[in-house]
Structures are given as structure tokens and as C-alpha cells.
Tab-separated table of C-alpha atoms in Angstrom:
chain	number	residue	atom	x	y	z
A	1	MET	CA	157.586	100.549	134.674
A	2	LYS	CA	155.989	101.346	138.074
A	3	VAL	CA	152.310	102.671	138.275
A	4	GLY	CA	150.594	105.505	140.357
A	5	GLY	CA	147.924	107.860	140.884
A	6	LEU	CA	144.052	108.140	139.818
A	7	ILE	CA	143.369	108.557	136.265
A	8	ARG	CA	140.185	109.376	134.433
A	9	VAL	CA	139.409	107.313	131.204
A	10	PRO	CA	137.269	108.441	127.935
A	11	GLY	CA	133.435	108.235	128.518
A	12	ASP	CA	132.014	104.904	127.420
A	13	LYS	CA	131.939	104.555	123.562
A	14	SER	CA	128.638	101.888	123.750
A	15	ILE	CA	126.786	104.516	126.088
A	16	THR	CA	127.895	107.809	124.016
A	17	HIS	CA	126.562	105.737	120.823
A	18	ARG	CA	123.362	105.671	122.253
A	19	LEU	CA	122.817	108.692	124.237
A	20	LEU	CA	123.667	110.600	121.058
A	21	MET	CA	120.916	108.650	119.008
A	22	LEU	CA	118.238	108.640	121.919
A	23	ALA	CA	118.548	112.916	122.308
A	24	ALA	CA	118.767	112.840	118.524
A	25	MET	CA	114.790	111.285	118.836
A	26	ALA	CA	113.677	113.248	121.623
A	27	ARG	CA	112.210	116.441	120.702
A	28	GLY	CA	113.898	119.250	122.390
A	29	VAL	CA	117.430	120.167	124.045
A	30	SER	CA	119.525	117.379	126.026
A	31	TYR	CA	122.881	117.527	127.732
A	32	ILE	CA	125.493	114.877	127.600
A	33	GLY	CA	128.687	115.219	129.871
A	34	GLY	CA	131.387	112.984	129.462
A	35	ALA	CA	130.792	111.940	126.300
A	36	LEU	CA	133.380	110.070	124.223
A	37	THR	CA	135.030	112.310	121.913
A	38	SER	CA	136.896	109.389	119.715
A	39	LEU	CA	136.734	109.110	115.721
A	40	ASP	CA	133.623	106.164	116.373
A	41	ALA	CA	131.645	108.730	118.434
A	42	ARG	CA	132.522	111.589	115.983
A	43	SER	CA	131.038	109.079	113.072
A	44	THR	CA	128.233	108.842	114.920
A	45	ALA	CA	127.433	112.765	115.541
A	46	ALA	CA	128.129	113.807	112.179
A	47	CYS	CA	125.484	111.102	110.751
A	48	LEU	CA	122.948	112.450	113.367
A	49	ARG	CA	123.833	116.084	112.105
A	50	ARG	CA	122.912	115.033	108.645
A	51	LEU	CA	119.779	113.215	109.737
A	52	GLY	CA	118.616	116.731	111.416
A	53	ALA	CA	119.772	117.062	114.964
A	54	ASP	CA	121.644	120.113	115.875
A	55	ILE	CA	124.698	118.828	117.773
A	56	SER	CA	127.784	120.860	119.469
A	57	PRO	CA	131.133	119.777	118.767
A	58	LEU	CA	132.490	116.585	120.938
A	59	ARG	CA	135.338	118.334	122.695
A	60	PRO	CA	136.980	116.866	125.601
A	61	GLY	CA	135.849	117.618	128.972
A	62	SER	CA	132.996	119.990	127.518
A	63	VAL	CA	129.173	118.932	127.824
A	64	THR	CA	127.744	118.138	124.544
A	65	ARG	CA	124.204	119.787	123.546
A	66	ILE	CA	121.709	117.989	121.500
A	67	ALA	CA	118.835	119.808	119.531
A	68	GLY	CA	116.374	116.840	118.841
A	69	ARG	CA	112.999	117.090	116.394
A	70	GLY	CA	111.445	114.034	117.789
A	71	ARG	CA	112.059	111.991	114.304
A	72	LEU	CA	115.012	111.775	111.829
A	73	SER	CA	114.656	113.927	108.599
A	74	ARG	CA	115.754	112.538	105.112
A	75	PRO	CA	119.896	113.320	104.578
A	76	ARG	CA	120.823	115.185	101.312
A	77	THR	CA	123.756	112.834	101.124
A	78	ARG	CA	124.887	109.427	102.226
A	79	LEU	CA	125.828	108.590	105.466
A	80	HIS	CA	129.580	107.917	106.538
A	81	CYS	CA	130.066	105.513	109.752
A	82	GLY	CA	133.804	105.629	109.342
A	83	ASN	CA	134.874	102.398	111.204
A	84	ALA	CA	131.905	102.098	113.502
A	85	GLY	CA	129.855	99.013	113.321
A	86	THR	CA	127.876	100.545	116.390
A	87	THR	CA	127.158	103.486	114.453
A	88	ALA	CA	125.944	101.696	111.379
A	89	ARG	CA	123.818	99.089	112.694
A	90	LEU	CA	122.157	101.311	115.518
A	91	LEU	CA	121.264	103.608	112.743
A	92	LEU	CA	120.074	100.804	110.538
A	93	GLY	CA	117.256	100.259	113.618
A	94	LEU	CA	116.391	103.834	114.029
A	95	LEU	CA	116.217	104.392	109.865
A	96	ALA	CA	113.880	101.534	109.651
A	97	ALA	CA	111.264	103.211	111.029
A	98	HIS	CA	111.464	106.277	108.814
A	99	ARG	CA	109.653	106.631	105.570
A	100	PHE	CA	112.577	107.680	103.446
A	101	GLU	CA	115.702	106.231	101.630
A	102	THR	CA	119.199	106.549	102.886
A	103	GLU	CA	122.544	105.430	102.043
A	104	LEU	CA	124.768	103.899	104.563
A	105	THR	CA	128.605	103.613	103.846
A	106	GLY	CA	131.867	103.089	106.236
A	107	ASP	CA	135.875	102.818	105.565
A	108	ARG	CA	137.713	99.576	104.325
A	109	SER	CA	137.269	97.848	107.622
A	110	LEU	CA	133.573	98.759	107.951
A	111	ARG	CA	132.707	97.661	104.594
A	112	ARG	CA	133.987	94.046	105.241
A	113	ARG	CA	131.598	93.647	108.333
A	114	PRO	CA	128.376	91.857	108.063
A	115	MET	CA	125.092	93.467	108.085
A	116	ALA	CA	122.636	90.641	107.102
A	117	ARG	CA	122.654	90.161	111.035
A	118	VAL	CA	120.498	93.412	111.497
A	119	THR	CA	118.762	93.609	107.739
A	120	VAL	CA	117.163	90.394	107.541
A	121	PRO	CA	115.246	90.959	111.000
A	122	LEU	CA	114.656	94.465	109.973
A	123	GLY	CA	113.531	93.320	106.593
A	124	ARG	CA	111.141	91.030	108.602
A	125	MET	CA	109.681	94.172	110.372
A	126	GLY	CA	109.099	96.248	107.161
A	127	ALA	CA	111.982	97.899	106.285
A	128	ARG	CA	113.675	97.558	102.598
A	129	PHE	CA	117.316	97.434	101.548
A	130	THR	CA	119.206	97.736	98.291
A	131	PRO	CA	120.644	95.616	97.338
A	132	GLY	CA	118.165	92.713	98.627
A	133	ASN	CA	120.205	91.000	100.726
A	134	ALA	CA	122.547	93.783	102.017
A	135	PRO	CA	125.191	91.455	103.195
A	136	THR	CA	127.662	94.413	103.655
A	137	LEU	CA	127.670	97.996	103.159
A	138	PRO	CA	127.429	100.363	101.239
A	139	LEU	CA	123.480	100.015	101.201
A	140	SER	CA	119.948	101.706	101.189
A	141	VAL	CA	117.483	101.364	103.722
A	142	ARG	CA	113.813	102.950	103.137
A	143	GLY	CA	111.493	102.436	106.294
A	144	GLY	CA	108.204	102.582	107.221
A	145	THR	CA	105.343	101.322	109.648
A	146	LEU	CA	107.171	98.402	110.972
A	147	ALA	CA	105.440	95.073	112.223
A	148	PRO	CA	106.205	93.392	115.881
A	149	LEU	CA	109.264	91.204	115.581
A	150	ARG	CA	110.137	87.911	117.291
A	151	TRP	CA	113.562	86.925	116.430
A	152	ASP	CA	116.387	84.481	117.498
A	153	LEU	CA	119.652	86.330	117.197
A	154	PRO	CA	122.548	84.281	115.372
A	155	VAL	CA	125.140	85.141	118.005
A	156	SER	CA	124.949	87.217	121.350
A	157	SER	CA	125.690	90.744	120.015
A	158	ALA	CA	124.917	93.971	121.620
A	159	GLN	CA	125.199	95.939	118.470
A	160	ILE	CA	122.295	93.359	117.079
A	161	LYS	CA	120.118	93.491	119.882
A	162	GLY	CA	120.674	97.281	120.065
A	163	SER	CA	119.539	97.689	116.525
A	164	LEU	CA	116.308	95.797	116.718
A	165	LEU	CA	115.361	97.306	120.083
A	166	PHE	CA	115.781	100.792	118.418
A	167	ALA	CA	113.671	99.928	115.173
A	168	GLY	CA	110.725	98.766	118.182
A	169	MET	CA	111.455	102.301	120.049
A	170	ALA	CA	111.245	104.281	117.051
A	171	GLY	CA	108.639	102.145	115.227
A	172	GLY	CA	106.185	101.835	118.329
A	173	VAL	CA	105.909	98.117	118.187
A	174	GLU	CA	106.861	94.807	120.332
A	175	VAL	CA	110.077	93.136	119.410
A	176	SER	CA	111.204	89.783	121.312
A	177	LEU	CA	114.689	88.720	121.025
A	178	LEU	CA	116.715	85.380	122.168
A	179	GLU	CA	120.219	85.696	122.477
A	180	PRO	CA	122.405	82.367	122.176
A	181	GLY	CA	124.727	81.578	124.405
A	182	GLY	CA	124.671	84.341	127.304
A	183	LEU	CA	123.675	88.021	127.257
A	184	SER	CA	125.478	90.470	125.771
A	185	ARG	CA	125.997	94.115	127.363
A	186	ASP	CA	122.655	95.279	128.312
A	187	HIS	CA	122.997	99.329	127.702
A	188	SER	CA	120.264	99.817	125.465
A	189	GLU	CA	118.040	97.859	127.697
A	190	ARG	CA	118.959	100.129	130.713
A	191	LEU	CA	118.649	103.223	128.768
A	192	LEU	CA	115.017	102.368	127.169
A	193	ARG	CA	114.159	101.351	130.737
A	194	ALA	CA	114.782	104.563	131.862
A	195	PHE	CA	112.445	106.466	129.517
A	196	GLY	CA	109.727	104.147	130.781
A	197	PHE	CA	109.869	101.432	127.681
A	198	GLY	CA	109.238	97.779	129.203
A	199	VAL	CA	111.933	96.041	128.738
A	200	GLU	CA	112.274	92.445	130.789
A	201	THR	CA	114.734	89.623	130.292
A	202	ARG	CA	114.035	86.162	131.136
A	203	ASP	CA	115.827	82.698	130.221
A	204	GLY	CA	117.970	84.569	127.619
A	205	ARG	CA	115.252	86.414	125.685
A	206	VAL	CA	114.607	90.133	125.737
A	207	GLU	CA	110.895	91.623	125.785
A	208	PHE	CA	110.494	94.948	124.785
A	209	ALA	CA	107.120	97.191	125.000
A	210	PRO	CA	106.867	100.543	123.401
A	211	SER	CA	105.153	101.749	126.631
A	212	GLY	CA	107.799	104.899	127.037
A	213	GLN	CA	108.593	107.817	125.373
A	214	VAL	CA	112.149	109.374	124.549
A	215	THR	CA	111.981	113.005	126.078
A	216	PRO	CA	114.894	115.481	126.484
A	217	PHE	CA	117.820	114.659	129.255
A	218	ASP	CA	120.470	115.446	130.890
A	219	ALA	CA	122.874	112.290	131.724
A	220	GLN	CA	126.905	111.708	132.428
A	221	VAL	CA	128.523	109.283	130.429
A	222	PRO	CA	130.571	106.757	132.805
A	223	GLY	CA	134.427	106.147	132.049
A	224	ASP	CA	134.391	103.267	129.619
A	225	PRO	CA	135.782	99.490	130.829
A	226	SER	CA	137.135	98.508	127.670
A	227	SER	CA	139.285	101.228	127.438
A	228	ALA	CA	139.993	101.156	131.622
A	229	ALA	CA	140.987	97.628	130.743
A	230	PHE	CA	144.250	98.372	128.909
A	231	LEU	CA	145.688	100.778	131.861
A	232	VAL	CA	144.867	97.855	134.135
A	233	GLY	CA	146.299	95.377	132.397
A	234	ALA	CA	149.148	97.705	132.359
A	235	ALA	CA	149.144	97.995	136.161
A	236	LEU	CA	149.253	94.310	136.429
A	237	LEU	CA	152.424	93.979	134.217
A	238	ALA	CA	154.048	96.716	136.365
A	239	GLU	CA	156.728	96.463	138.995
A	240	GLY	CA	155.537	98.183	141.755
A	241	GLY	CA	152.754	100.679	142.699
A	242	GLU	CA	148.938	101.070	142.216
A	243	LEU	CA	146.438	102.970	139.870
A	244	GLY	CA	143.028	103.820	140.343
A	245	LEU	CA	140.412	104.546	138.051
A	246	PRO	CA	137.112	106.534	138.973
A	247	GLY	CA	134.354	107.030	137.758
A	248	VAL	CA	134.130	103.699	135.325
A	249	GLY	CA	131.086	101.916	134.138
A	250	VAL	CA	130.949	98.654	135.865
A	251	ASN	CA	127.768	97.006	134.241
A	252	PRO	CA	128.014	93.652	134.939
A	253	THR	CA	127.618	92.733	131.350
A	254	ARG	CA	130.591	94.502	130.584
A	255	THR	CA	133.049	93.883	133.660
A	256	GLY	CA	133.761	89.965	132.627
A	257	PHE	CA	137.069	90.405	132.121
A	258	LEU	CA	137.572	91.402	136.047
A	259	GLU	CA	136.596	87.877	136.672
A	260	VAL	CA	138.581	86.281	134.778
A	261	LEU	CA	141.633	88.673	135.668
A	262	SER	CA	140.558	87.664	139.313
A	263	ARG	CA	141.102	83.741	138.160
A	264	MET	CA	144.383	84.494	137.108
A	265	GLY	CA	145.522	86.211	140.095
A	266	ALA	CA	145.298	89.510	139.339
A	267	SER	CA	145.051	91.903	142.074
A	268	VAL	CA	141.840	93.926	141.002
A	269	GLU	CA	138.976	95.540	142.904
A	270	VAL	CA	135.973	97.455	142.573
A	271	HIS	CA	135.005	100.464	145.164
A	272	GLU	CA	132.802	103.457	145.497
A	273	VAL	CA	129.953	101.922	143.251
A	274	GLU	CA	126.834	104.250	142.502
A	275	ASP	CA	123.892	104.292	140.299
A	276	ARG	CA	124.179	106.983	137.228
A	277	PHE	CA	121.169	106.902	134.639
A	278	GLY	CA	120.572	103.264	135.282
A	279	GLU	CA	124.465	102.421	135.321
A	280	PRO	CA	126.786	101.280	138.401
A	281	VAL	CA	129.798	103.273	138.239
A	282	GLY	CA	132.813	102.920	140.396
A	283	THR	CA	136.359	103.213	140.995
A	284	ILE	CA	138.768	99.941	139.718
A	285	TYR	CA	141.913	99.660	141.707
A	286	ALA	CA	144.868	97.399	140.157
A	287	ARG	CA	148.367	96.434	141.491
A	288	PRO	CA	150.911	94.125	139.970
A	289	SER	CA	150.412	90.678	139.776
A	290	ALA	CA	151.880	87.463	139.323
A	291	LEU	CA	149.388	86.012	136.642
A	292	ARG	CA	148.463	82.183	135.930
A	293	HIS	CA	146.562	80.555	133.394
A	294	THR	CA	142.543	79.907	132.919
A	295	GLU	CA	139.973	78.829	130.671
A	296	VAL	CA	137.711	81.241	129.610
A	297	ARG	CA	134.173	79.599	128.576
A	298	ALA	CA	132.364	79.983	125.663
A	299	SER	CA	129.525	81.669	127.933
A	300	GLU	CA	131.540	84.544	128.867
A	301	ILE	CA	132.842	85.888	125.792
A	302	PRO	CA	130.049	87.895	124.986
A	303	GLY	CA	130.418	90.089	128.031
A	304	LEU	CA	134.342	90.234	127.470
A	305	VAL	CA	134.495	90.137	123.624
A	306	ASP	CA	136.233	93.455	123.262
A	307	GLU	CA	138.671	92.850	125.969
A	308	VAL	CA	140.104	89.631	124.283
A	309	PRO	CA	143.161	91.306	122.981
A	310	LEU	CA	144.184	92.363	126.209
A	311	LEU	CA	143.346	89.348	128.016
A	312	SER	CA	145.453	87.447	125.351
A	313	VAL	CA	148.757	89.755	125.738
A	314	LEU	CA	148.245	89.104	129.486
A	315	ALA	CA	148.053	85.311	129.241
A	316	SER	CA	151.119	85.776	127.352
A	317	ARG	CA	152.760	86.624	130.648
A	318	ALA	CA	151.268	84.030	132.852
A	319	GLU	CA	152.077	80.597	133.992
A	320	GLY	CA	150.776	78.014	131.979
A	321	THR	CA	148.671	77.808	128.677
A	322	THR	CA	145.060	79.930	128.532
A	323	ILE	CA	142.286	79.071	126.426
A	324	PHE	CA	139.896	81.396	125.008
A	325	ARG	CA	137.232	79.090	123.823
A	326	ASP	CA	134.680	79.962	120.792
A	327	VAL	CA	136.179	83.459	119.693
A	328	GLY	CA	135.372	82.809	116.213
A	329	GLU	CA	133.148	86.248	116.457
A	330	LEU	CA	136.763	87.867	116.527
A	331	ARG	CA	136.838	87.167	112.698
A	332	VAL	CA	134.346	89.714	112.095
A	333	LYS	CA	135.490	92.546	114.299
A	334	GLU	CA	137.763	95.661	112.882
A	335	SER	CA	139.769	93.039	111.895
A	336	ASP	CA	140.283	89.493	111.470
A	337	ARG	CA	140.961	89.995	115.031
A	338	LEU	CA	141.445	86.176	115.909
A	339	SER	CA	144.258	85.528	113.556
A	340	LEU	CA	146.046	88.372	114.129
A	341	ILE	CA	146.103	88.349	117.857
A	342	ALA	CA	147.865	84.836	117.268
A	343	ALA	CA	150.131	85.933	114.480
A	344	ASN	CA	151.475	88.965	116.605
A	345	LEU	CA	151.957	87.190	119.720
A	346	ARG	CA	154.112	84.562	117.835
A	347	ALA	CA	156.060	87.793	116.288
A	348	VAL	CA	156.789	88.957	119.664
A	349	GLY	CA	158.177	85.401	120.413
A	350	ALA	CA	154.726	83.944	122.454
A	351	ALA	CA	153.195	80.715	121.846
A	352	ALA	CA	149.648	81.090	120.322
A	353	ASP	CA	147.400	79.086	117.903
A	354	VAL	CA	143.918	79.335	117.016
A	355	VAL	CA	142.585	75.636	116.915
A	356	GLY	CA	138.968	75.829	115.192
A	357	ASN	CA	137.068	78.775	117.187
A	358	ASP	CA	139.312	78.583	120.202
A	359	LEU	CA	142.746	80.590	121.261
A	360	HIS	CA	145.491	79.212	123.101
A	361	VAL	CA	148.189	81.288	124.630
A	362	GLN	CA	151.185	80.122	126.401
A	363	GLY	CA	152.856	82.032	129.056
A	364	ALA	CA	156.443	82.873	128.416
A	365	ALA	CA	159.277	84.503	130.666
A	366	PRO	CA	161.274	86.481	127.960
A	367	PRO	CA	160.609	90.108	127.105
A	368	PRO	CA	158.625	90.257	123.828
A	369	LYS	CA	160.201	91.725	120.784
A	370	GLY	CA	159.017	92.162	117.545
A	371	ARG	CA	156.776	94.289	115.139
A	372	ILE	CA	152.775	94.370	115.409
A	373	ARG	CA	150.568	94.377	112.384
A	374	THR	CA	147.153	96.110	113.474
A	375	ASP	CA	145.570	96.112	110.215
A	376	GLY	CA	143.927	99.381	112.006
A	377	ASP	CA	142.561	97.939	114.720
A	378	HIS	CA	142.670	99.999	117.918
A	379	ARG	CA	142.455	97.400	120.664
A	380	LEU	CA	145.325	95.464	118.934
A	381	ALA	CA	147.346	98.747	118.887
A	382	MET	CA	146.455	98.982	122.710
A	383	ALA	CA	146.956	95.652	123.972
A	384	PHE	CA	150.252	95.131	122.284
A	385	ALA	CA	151.271	98.303	123.790
A	386	VAL	CA	150.343	97.253	127.109
A	387	LEU	CA	152.635	94.467	126.153
A	388	GLY	CA	155.278	96.537	125.362
A	389	THR	CA	155.724	97.974	128.987
A	390	VAL	CA	157.405	94.831	130.165
A	391	ARG	CA	161.053	95.331	131.264
A	392	GLY	CA	163.152	94.484	128.124
A	393	ALA	CA	160.332	94.741	125.673
A	394	ARG	CA	160.842	96.065	122.205
A	395	ILE	CA	157.727	96.104	120.389
A	396	SER	CA	156.906	98.393	117.383
A	397	ILE	CA	153.294	98.835	116.539
A	398	ASP	CA	152.614	99.695	112.634
A	399	ASP	CA	149.501	101.900	113.469
A	400	LYS	CA	149.318	104.054	116.674
A	401	ASP	CA	147.137	106.559	115.660
A	402	CYS	CA	144.135	103.960	115.231
A	403	ALA	CA	143.552	103.854	119.159
A	404	ASP	CA	141.987	106.968	118.542
A	405	VAL	CA	139.016	105.271	117.449
A	406	SER	CA	138.077	104.435	121.297
A	407	PHE	CA	141.043	106.131	123.198
A	408	PRO	CA	142.044	109.517	122.496
A	409	GLY	CA	145.528	110.102	124.088
A	410	PHE	CA	146.043	106.530	124.751
A	411	PHE	CA	149.596	106.680	124.724
A	412	GLN	CA	149.799	109.499	126.528
A	413	ALA	CA	147.643	108.013	129.216
A	414	LEU	CA	150.063	104.968	128.864
A	415	ARG	CA	152.784	107.246	129.781
A	416	GLU	CA	151.267	109.413	132.214
A	417	ILE	CA	150.628	106.317	134.709
A	418	GLY	CA	154.411	105.472	134.486
A	419	LYS	CA	155.086	109.095	135.509
A	420	ARG	CA	152.969	108.767	138.453
A	421	GLY	CA	154.437	105.703	139.716
A	422	ALA	CA	158.167	106.708	139.336
């Protein structure tokens, strides 16, 4: 396949979730352009509607209108978060500061994901949960007056950090958080700063002061770098051409995958960078490249954890053996992502093994052939679809539709970049 042209990727999933929630907490009407219209984003919008916000339908190419009341209202039914861990965890932070009880649930995959990472510190702040230890969904939260929090996170996680910062914002209390092993994506911090809240980061600790106020706003969501990564990967494996992806968020906490690709010999550049609502946005250009092995350090993982599936399939086409250190967190994503990456790579003829919490992938020359089991994981479906663009590849994916969780129209976009390069 040859690639070519300029193509826009869907809006950033992390920023869409957060802007929708902040708009619901503002008193008045906000407008969000470029919001992601995926299943995850629609789960957030649906939950916020049940909590009293008036939100127009999320449609591609449209501006979303959100009328907030300044606080959330008691829902008449439980909140269904679908497959979205971000929806569940961030909402728990907001609900912790509201004096009513709410039940949250999700799909089969989300009900397996750990929630104690947020319910335990939120409980320290004053929220109450049923069941008491609240390890997973479904669970109920009853909020109220919150106390300040000083907490060391068990893992570096933007969802945990965002949940606790949102609790501090909604409850008007100080929050101090320590992230181990490197800072995770900082969209929550940047957005809260934009509303005048005091947010400082020193030596891995995030200090929040409730000095601001969420007011109605107009914002444009940048393209999602995690979605862009898959099209970048397809361009690197292509036989010719150049691909441009304009308007993509290039926040340094989200572009760790570009640094890894650079070490692997990838021809990837970022140009035309500008600032939008506290977030850097630019155009990513990618060209076919001969890739070599690298070692992805544990300290790098928080900044590229969602791109490990894509990087692993690229590593299967690189010279030598690539090692991803300390990626055990992938076991509690939308699937047991770590085991499935290795198993699926072996299923298509590559050599891959999980050693403790490390992933080893050996590059191979033969075209990949085999059937992929996604377990409903959108990033696995997209990563192995990219691998399927290699000349001579024959890869069958059991659930292509799950890509709609984060990248509606992904397979059409993958075909489109090939048509433009023909």
C-alpha cells in the first residue's frame, strides 16, 4: 500500500470527556467544536444528561451545545458508562462532591476494571460507597462535603489523577497527588488552569488549589494523538508516499510514542504547532521507514500506554527484538491487553512473549497471516488492522466494530489514505 494526502482524525477522547464534564458543571451555555462522537464520548454525554445537563447530540462536524446548571442533579436511574473507564472514574470524582446517591455500572469489560484506585482516596475525602470497598462496578456513591486530600497514586494514571482533581474542583478543596514512575497525561491540569485554578507540578507531585471557577466557554477539541498513531503506523509500513495529519494534539504527555518511533528509525515529523485552550496542536507527517528494535523504558509507559498495541505490531516488522518494560498495567485495560497482544502476534506468525511485566517482540520478515481475537478491545482491532496493510498479509479480525469506541470510521480512514496514495 502507498499512502498520501491530508486526513483529519477524530477529536481527542480524553479532552472530549473532560470538556463535556466541565461544561456540565458551568452555569450557562458552552460550545464544543470537534468533540469526539465515539461510543465512549456518547456514554459521557448520556450520563451527564441524566445528571441534569442539556447536551445536543454528538454528531461529526457539528458543534455540541451544553447547558449546565453549575451543579449536577440527582438522576432518576443509574448511570451506564458503557465501555468508558474515563467516564466512570471522572464522574465518581464529580459525584463525590454532590449530596445524593448515584449508582454507576458499565458493560462486561468495564465491570472487570478496578475502581478502588479512585474510590479509596475519594472515601478519604468524605464520599461513601456501596459496597464499602467498591472494587469494581456496579457501585453506588453518596457525596457530600469533602476534606482536602494528600495521596500517593498506586500507578501513574490520568484517570485516577483526573478523578481526584475533579473532586477537588467540585468540592472546593485542596488536593496533593504524587505519581510514581513518571507523569501521566496532563489534560485535567491544563484545563483546570484555563479556568483559573491553581495547579502546579513539582518533582512528580501535582498540587491543586480551588482558586478558580468553571464558567461557560467555547472550545475546539484537537485531533486525538492516540487515534493518529494508528494512521502514522500504516504510513510507516507503507511502500511509498507521505501522510499528513493536521490539527492533532501534540501535548508532550501524549506524544511519547513519537519519541519511541524516532528511536526505531521512523520518518515522523511535527510542524505548524499552535496553542489552543492550553493544548499544543500541530500537523504530523509520516513516511515509509525501515524500522529497528528499541527498548521502551518503564518511565516512558505512562505517556504512551494506549499506543503500546500499535508500537508492538510495528516492532513485529522491525529489525531485532523490542522490549517494553513494566507494562503490567495493560492487564487491566479494556481487555487483558498485554496477554492478547502477545497471543495475537504469535497467531500471525511473529515471536512475542510476556516475561513478568515486560513484553518482548521479535521482528519478522514473512507477511503476517492469522485470525485476531480482540475481546472487544478497540486498540487491538486497529493495531492489527494496521499490520494487515503489509503486502501479502492475510489477517482476520473478529470484531472490527469495536474500533468505534474511540475512532468512528477508522477502517474507512485506513482505506482512504491508501486510495490517496495510489
